[in-house]
Short mmCIF file of C-alpha atoms in Angstrom, two decimals:
data_model
loop_
_atom_site.label_atom_id
_atom_site.label_comp_id
_atom_site.label_asym_id
_atom_site.label_seq_id
_atom_site.Cartn_x
_atom_site.Cartn_y
_atom_site.Cartn_z
CA MET A 1 8.11 5.19 5.65
CA ILE A 2 4.45 4.05 5.39
CA GLU A 3 3.08 1.02 7.25
CA ASP A 4 0.07 -0.98 6.06
CA TYR A 5 0.49 0.46 2.58
CA LYS A 6 -0.92 -0.92 -0.67
CA LYS A 7 1.50 -0.95 -3.57
CA LYS A 8 -1.28 -0.07 -6.02
CA ASN A 9 -1.90 3.16 -4.11
CA ILE A 10 1.47 4.56 -5.12
CA GLY A 11 0.69 7.03 -7.90
CA PRO A 12 2.89 9.00 -10.32
CA CYS A 13 4.23 11.16 -7.48
CA THR A 14 1.75 10.67 -4.63
CA TYR A 15 0.40 8.03 -2.27
CA ASP A 16 -3.39 7.59 -1.91
CA PHE A 17 -4.55 6.91 1.64
CA ARG A 18 -7.40 4.60 2.62
CA LEU A 19 -10.05 5.69 5.07
CA GLY A 20 -9.77 3.72 8.31
CA GLU A 21 -11.95 5.28 11.02
CA ILE A 22 -14.21 8.27 11.42
CA PHE A 23 -15.27 10.35 14.43
CA LYS A 24 -17.74 13.12 15.05
CA HIS A 25 -17.73 15.87 17.63
CA ALA A 26 -20.11 15.38 20.55
CA LYS A 27 -22.43 18.33 21.12
CA ILE A 28 -20.73 21.24 22.85
CA GLU A 29 -21.86 24.82 23.42
CA LEU A 30 -18.53 26.49 22.78
CA VAL A 31 -15.09 25.36 21.69
CA ASP A 32 -12.38 27.50 23.26
CA LEU A 33 -8.85 26.44 22.38
CA SER A 34 -7.34 29.06 24.75
CA LYS A 35 -9.03 27.28 27.66
CA ASN A 36 -8.51 23.83 26.18
CA LYS A 37 -12.27 23.44 25.96
CA LEU A 38 -12.60 20.89 23.21
CA PRO A 39 -15.42 18.69 21.98
CA LYS A 40 -15.40 15.02 22.91
CA LEU A 41 -15.15 12.56 20.05
CA VAL A 42 -17.65 9.87 19.16
CA LYS A 43 -16.41 7.03 16.99
CA LEU A 44 -18.76 6.18 14.13
CA LYS A 45 -19.19 2.87 12.38
CA LEU A 46 -18.24 2.53 8.73
CA PRO A 47 -19.99 2.51 6.30
CA TYR A 48 -21.53 5.81 7.33
CA ILE A 49 -23.96 8.04 5.46
CA LEU A 50 -22.71 11.62 5.62
CA LYS A 51 -25.56 14.10 5.45
CA PRO A 52 -25.33 17.44 3.57
CA GLY A 53 -23.27 19.87 5.66
CA GLU A 54 -22.13 17.20 8.11
CA PHE A 55 -18.50 17.15 9.23
CA VAL A 56 -16.43 14.22 10.52
CA LEU A 57 -12.81 13.66 11.42
CA ALA A 58 -11.08 10.76 9.75
CA ARG A 59 -8.03 8.62 10.34
CA THR A 60 -6.23 6.63 7.66
CA ILE A 61 -5.47 2.90 7.72
CA GLU A 62 -1.85 3.70 6.83
CA LYS A 63 0.67 4.91 9.39
CA PHE A 64 3.66 7.14 8.80
CA ASP A 65 7.14 6.93 10.14
CA THR A 66 8.39 10.08 8.46
CA PRO A 67 12.17 10.29 8.12
CA LEU A 68 13.94 13.54 8.93
CA ASP A 69 14.90 14.22 5.32
CA LEU A 70 11.28 14.26 4.13
CA MET A 71 7.99 16.02 4.75
CA SER A 72 4.72 15.57 2.95
CA ILE A 73 1.81 17.72 1.90
CA TYR A 74 -1.71 16.31 2.08
CA SER A 75 -4.21 17.10 -0.59
CA MET A 76 -7.71 15.92 -1.42
CA ARG A 77 -8.07 13.45 -4.25
CA SER A 78 -10.13 14.94 -7.05
CA THR A 79 -12.67 12.12 -6.56
CA ALA A 80 -13.58 13.78 -3.25
CA PHE A 81 -14.69 17.15 -4.62
CA ARG A 82 -16.21 15.55 -7.71
CA ILE A 83 -18.71 13.73 -5.49
CA GLY A 84 -19.27 16.74 -3.22
CA LEU A 85 -16.83 16.25 -0.35
CA ASN A 86 -14.41 18.80 1.00
CA ILE A 87 -11.27 17.39 2.59
CA LEU A 88 -9.52 19.48 5.23
CA CYS A 89 -5.89 18.64 5.70
CA GLY A 90 -2.43 20.02 6.36
CA LEU A 91 1.18 18.93 6.45
CA ASN A 92 3.07 15.90 7.65
CA ASP A 93 6.25 17.05 9.38
CA PRO A 94 9.57 15.21 9.50
CA GLY A 95 9.66 12.85 12.47
CA TYR A 96 5.88 12.37 12.65
CA LYS A 97 4.80 8.85 13.51
CA GLY A 98 1.21 7.67 13.24
CA ASN A 99 -1.85 7.76 11.02
CA ALA A 100 -2.84 10.77 8.96
CA VAL A 101 -5.84 12.64 10.35
CA PHE A 102 -8.08 14.83 8.21
CA GLY A 103 -11.52 16.38 8.10
CA VAL A 104 -14.33 15.40 5.74
CA GLN A 105 -17.30 17.64 5.07
CA ASN A 106 -20.23 16.99 2.79
CA ILE A 107 -20.60 20.23 0.81
CA SER A 108 -23.20 18.80 -1.58
CA ASN A 109 -26.97 18.66 -1.35
CA HIS A 110 -27.07 14.87 -1.29
CA LYS A 111 -26.04 12.17 1.17
CA ILE A 112 -22.67 10.50 0.61
CA LYS A 113 -21.65 7.06 1.82
CA LEU A 114 -18.26 6.83 3.52
CA TYR A 115 -16.76 3.35 3.67
CA LYS A 116 -13.61 1.70 4.92
CA GLY A 117 -10.80 1.84 2.38
CA MET A 118 -12.31 4.83 0.53
CA GLU A 119 -9.54 6.88 -1.05
CA LEU A 120 -10.10 10.57 -0.37
CA LEU A 121 -6.69 11.86 0.68
CA GLN A 122 -3.31 11.80 -1.01
CA THR A 123 0.14 12.98 -0.10
CA ALA A 124 3.21 14.12 -1.99
CA PHE A 125 6.58 13.63 -0.31
CA ILE A 126 9.12 16.41 -0.49
CA ASP A 127 12.85 15.97 -0.10
CA LEU A 128 14.15 18.55 2.36
CA LYS A 129 17.24 20.69 2.04
CA GLY A 130 19.14 21.20 5.29
CA ASP A 131 18.63 19.47 8.62
CA ALA A 132 15.13 19.23 10.06
CA ILE A 133 14.31 18.65 13.71
CA PRO A 134 11.67 16.02 14.50
CA ILE A 135 8.21 17.40 15.20
CA GLN A 136 6.95 17.42 18.79
CA THR A 137 3.17 17.33 18.77
CA LYS A 138 0.32 16.25 21.02
CA TYR A 139 -1.25 14.68 17.94
CA MET A 140 1.52 12.06 17.57
CA GLU A 141 0.47 8.45 16.82
CA GLY A 142 -2.62 9.55 14.91
CA LYS A 143 -4.36 11.15 17.88
CA VAL A 144 -7.51 12.70 16.44
CA LEU A 145 -8.10 15.50 18.96
CA MET B 1 13.70 20.61 -2.61
CA SER B 2 12.08 18.05 -4.86
CA VAL B 3 8.97 15.90 -4.90
CA LEU B 4 9.50 12.12 -4.83
CA ALA B 5 8.19 10.45 -7.97
CA TYR B 6 6.96 6.87 -8.48
CA SER B 7 10.31 5.04 -8.61
CA GLU B 8 11.59 6.80 -5.49
CA LEU B 9 8.27 6.20 -3.64
CA LEU B 10 8.46 2.52 -4.61
CA LYS B 11 12.01 2.38 -3.25
CA ARG B 12 11.21 4.24 -0.01
CA ILE B 13 7.80 2.70 0.77
CA VAL B 14 8.05 -0.82 -0.63
CA GLY B 15 11.85 -1.17 -0.65
CA ILE B 16 12.02 -2.11 -4.33
CA ASP B 17 14.42 -0.63 -6.84
CA GLU B 18 12.43 -0.38 -10.07
CA LYS B 19 15.61 -0.49 -12.18
CA LYS B 20 16.33 -3.97 -10.83
CA LEU B 21 12.96 -5.14 -12.21
CA GLU B 22 13.69 -4.36 -15.85
CA LYS B 23 15.78 -7.49 -16.51
CA PRO B 24 13.44 -10.02 -14.84
CA PHE B 25 10.44 -8.52 -16.63
CA ILE B 26 12.21 -8.93 -19.97
CA ILE B 27 12.88 -12.58 -19.05
CA LEU B 28 9.24 -13.13 -18.05
CA SER B 29 7.91 -11.63 -21.26
CA LYS B 30 10.38 -13.69 -23.32
CA HIS B 31 8.96 -16.89 -21.83
CA ASN B 32 5.29 -16.27 -22.45
CA THR B 33 4.30 -15.36 -18.88
CA THR B 34 0.52 -15.42 -18.89
CA LYS B 35 -1.74 -14.23 -16.05
CA ASN B 36 -2.02 -17.84 -14.84
CA ARG B 37 1.74 -18.28 -14.84
CA LEU B 38 2.13 -15.01 -12.93
CA ASN B 39 -0.33 -16.37 -10.34
CA ILE B 40 1.80 -19.50 -10.07
CA LEU B 41 4.91 -17.36 -9.55
CA LYS B 42 3.03 -15.41 -6.88
CA GLU B 43 2.17 -18.65 -5.11
CA LEU B 44 5.83 -19.69 -5.39
CA ALA B 45 6.92 -16.36 -3.87
CA GLN B 46 4.50 -16.89 -0.97
CA ASN B 47 5.73 -20.41 -0.30
CA GLU B 48 9.50 -19.89 -0.54
CA LYS B 49 10.28 -23.51 -1.48
CA ILE B 50 7.72 -25.81 -3.08
CA THR B 51 7.15 -28.47 -5.74
CA VAL B 52 5.27 -27.74 -8.96
CA GLY B 53 2.60 -30.27 -8.00
CA LYS B 54 1.98 -28.59 -4.62
CA LEU B 55 1.84 -25.18 -6.31
CA LEU B 56 -0.84 -26.35 -8.71
CA ARG B 57 -2.78 -28.05 -5.90
CA ASN B 58 -2.67 -24.84 -3.82
CA LEU B 59 -4.19 -22.97 -6.74
CA HIS B 60 -6.81 -25.69 -7.28
CA GLN B 61 -5.46 -26.34 -10.75
CA ASN B 62 -5.27 -29.57 -12.66
CA ILE B 63 -2.13 -31.47 -11.64
CA GLY B 64 -2.43 -33.98 -14.47
CA GLY B 65 0.33 -34.54 -17.02
CA GLY B 66 -0.25 -31.64 -19.45
CA SER B 67 -0.59 -28.81 -16.92
CA TYR B 68 2.22 -30.16 -14.75
CA LEU B 69 4.63 -30.61 -17.64
CA THR B 70 3.85 -27.17 -19.11
CA ILE B 71 4.63 -25.42 -15.81
CA LYS B 72 7.67 -27.58 -15.21
CA LYS B 73 8.98 -26.68 -18.69
CA TYR B 74 8.29 -23.00 -17.94
CA PHE B 75 10.16 -23.25 -14.62
CA LEU B 76 13.11 -24.96 -16.32
CA GLU B 77 13.28 -22.08 -18.82
CA LEU B 78 13.29 -19.58 -15.94
CA GLU B 79 15.95 -21.65 -14.19
CA LYS B 80 18.17 -21.42 -17.27
CA GLU B 81 17.77 -17.63 -17.12
CA GLY B 82 18.81 -17.69 -13.45
CA LEU B 83 15.44 -16.43 -12.22
CA LEU B 84 14.42 -19.61 -10.40
CA LYS B 85 16.46 -22.29 -8.75
CA LYS B 86 15.78 -25.97 -8.25
CA GLU B 87 16.93 -28.26 -5.45
CA LYS B 88 16.62 -32.03 -5.49
CA ILE B 89 15.50 -33.42 -2.16
CA LYS B 90 15.14 -37.20 -2.34
CA ASN B 91 13.02 -37.67 -5.46
CA LYS B 92 11.36 -34.26 -5.25
CA GLU B 93 12.24 -31.10 -7.16
CA ILE B 94 11.84 -28.06 -4.90
CA TRP B 95 11.58 -24.66 -6.57
CA SER B 96 12.35 -21.17 -5.29
CA PHE B 97 13.33 -17.70 -6.56
CA SER B 98 17.06 -17.17 -6.96
CA GLU B 99 18.80 -14.71 -4.64
CA GLU B 100 19.77 -12.57 -7.65
CA TYR B 101 16.12 -11.84 -8.47
CA LYS B 102 14.76 -11.37 -4.96
CA ASP B 103 13.50 -7.89 -5.97
CA LEU B 104 11.12 -9.53 -8.43
CA LYS B 105 9.93 -11.88 -5.69
CA GLU B 106 9.30 -8.92 -3.37
CA PHE B 107 7.51 -7.03 -6.13
CA ILE B 108 5.24 -9.98 -6.91
CA LEU B 109 4.49 -10.47 -3.22
CA LYS B 110 3.62 -6.86 -2.46
#
């Protein structure tokens, strides 16, 4: 279900992910999803000092192979907001394979160091009722954008 | 619809049934399993089949009489409980986890 996991990261009813890689958007005048005009991504080296207001996209070390009888909901770990980070995340659908991808924004007035293995995101797995169909997405295999 | 809790996550992610760990943990606590002894069991789990002397050497521990005999006595106690098994190859005693307690071995390893 999860590859490259750490047993100690299994919590009471959640799994805590470890930060693997981060990316920032290259400068772009306008993002227009209707015209598929998207920013290019620049991979950043970890550790990285995130400035106030700065936003990066992140990918976990762990990879999912989500069975069809489960889905999971991502949530920020409370450590994240306690130090001034906002974590932007969504759902993990049945059938998704790949790393979890999420956004990290520094909403504080101070700089915050991001490092490999940092635990900012968690997920709770939910047992589904009925038959799900596997998700079809362009973001499969942990594609960031 | 229900949220998976720790034991189910352990089963699904790690492949370990927590209920199967109750008995071996009772055995370990009954036989004075210290942190050092747990490290020795971890080394045993990593090596599949190994002698006590090699285990101690791998962990850079004293292989002299006292330490060796203490661990050997501990292993013999665990063998009586069915947790470990011993094979005699020539004049060497080779130790491994028994098939019955492979969940404990997996738990220690992961």
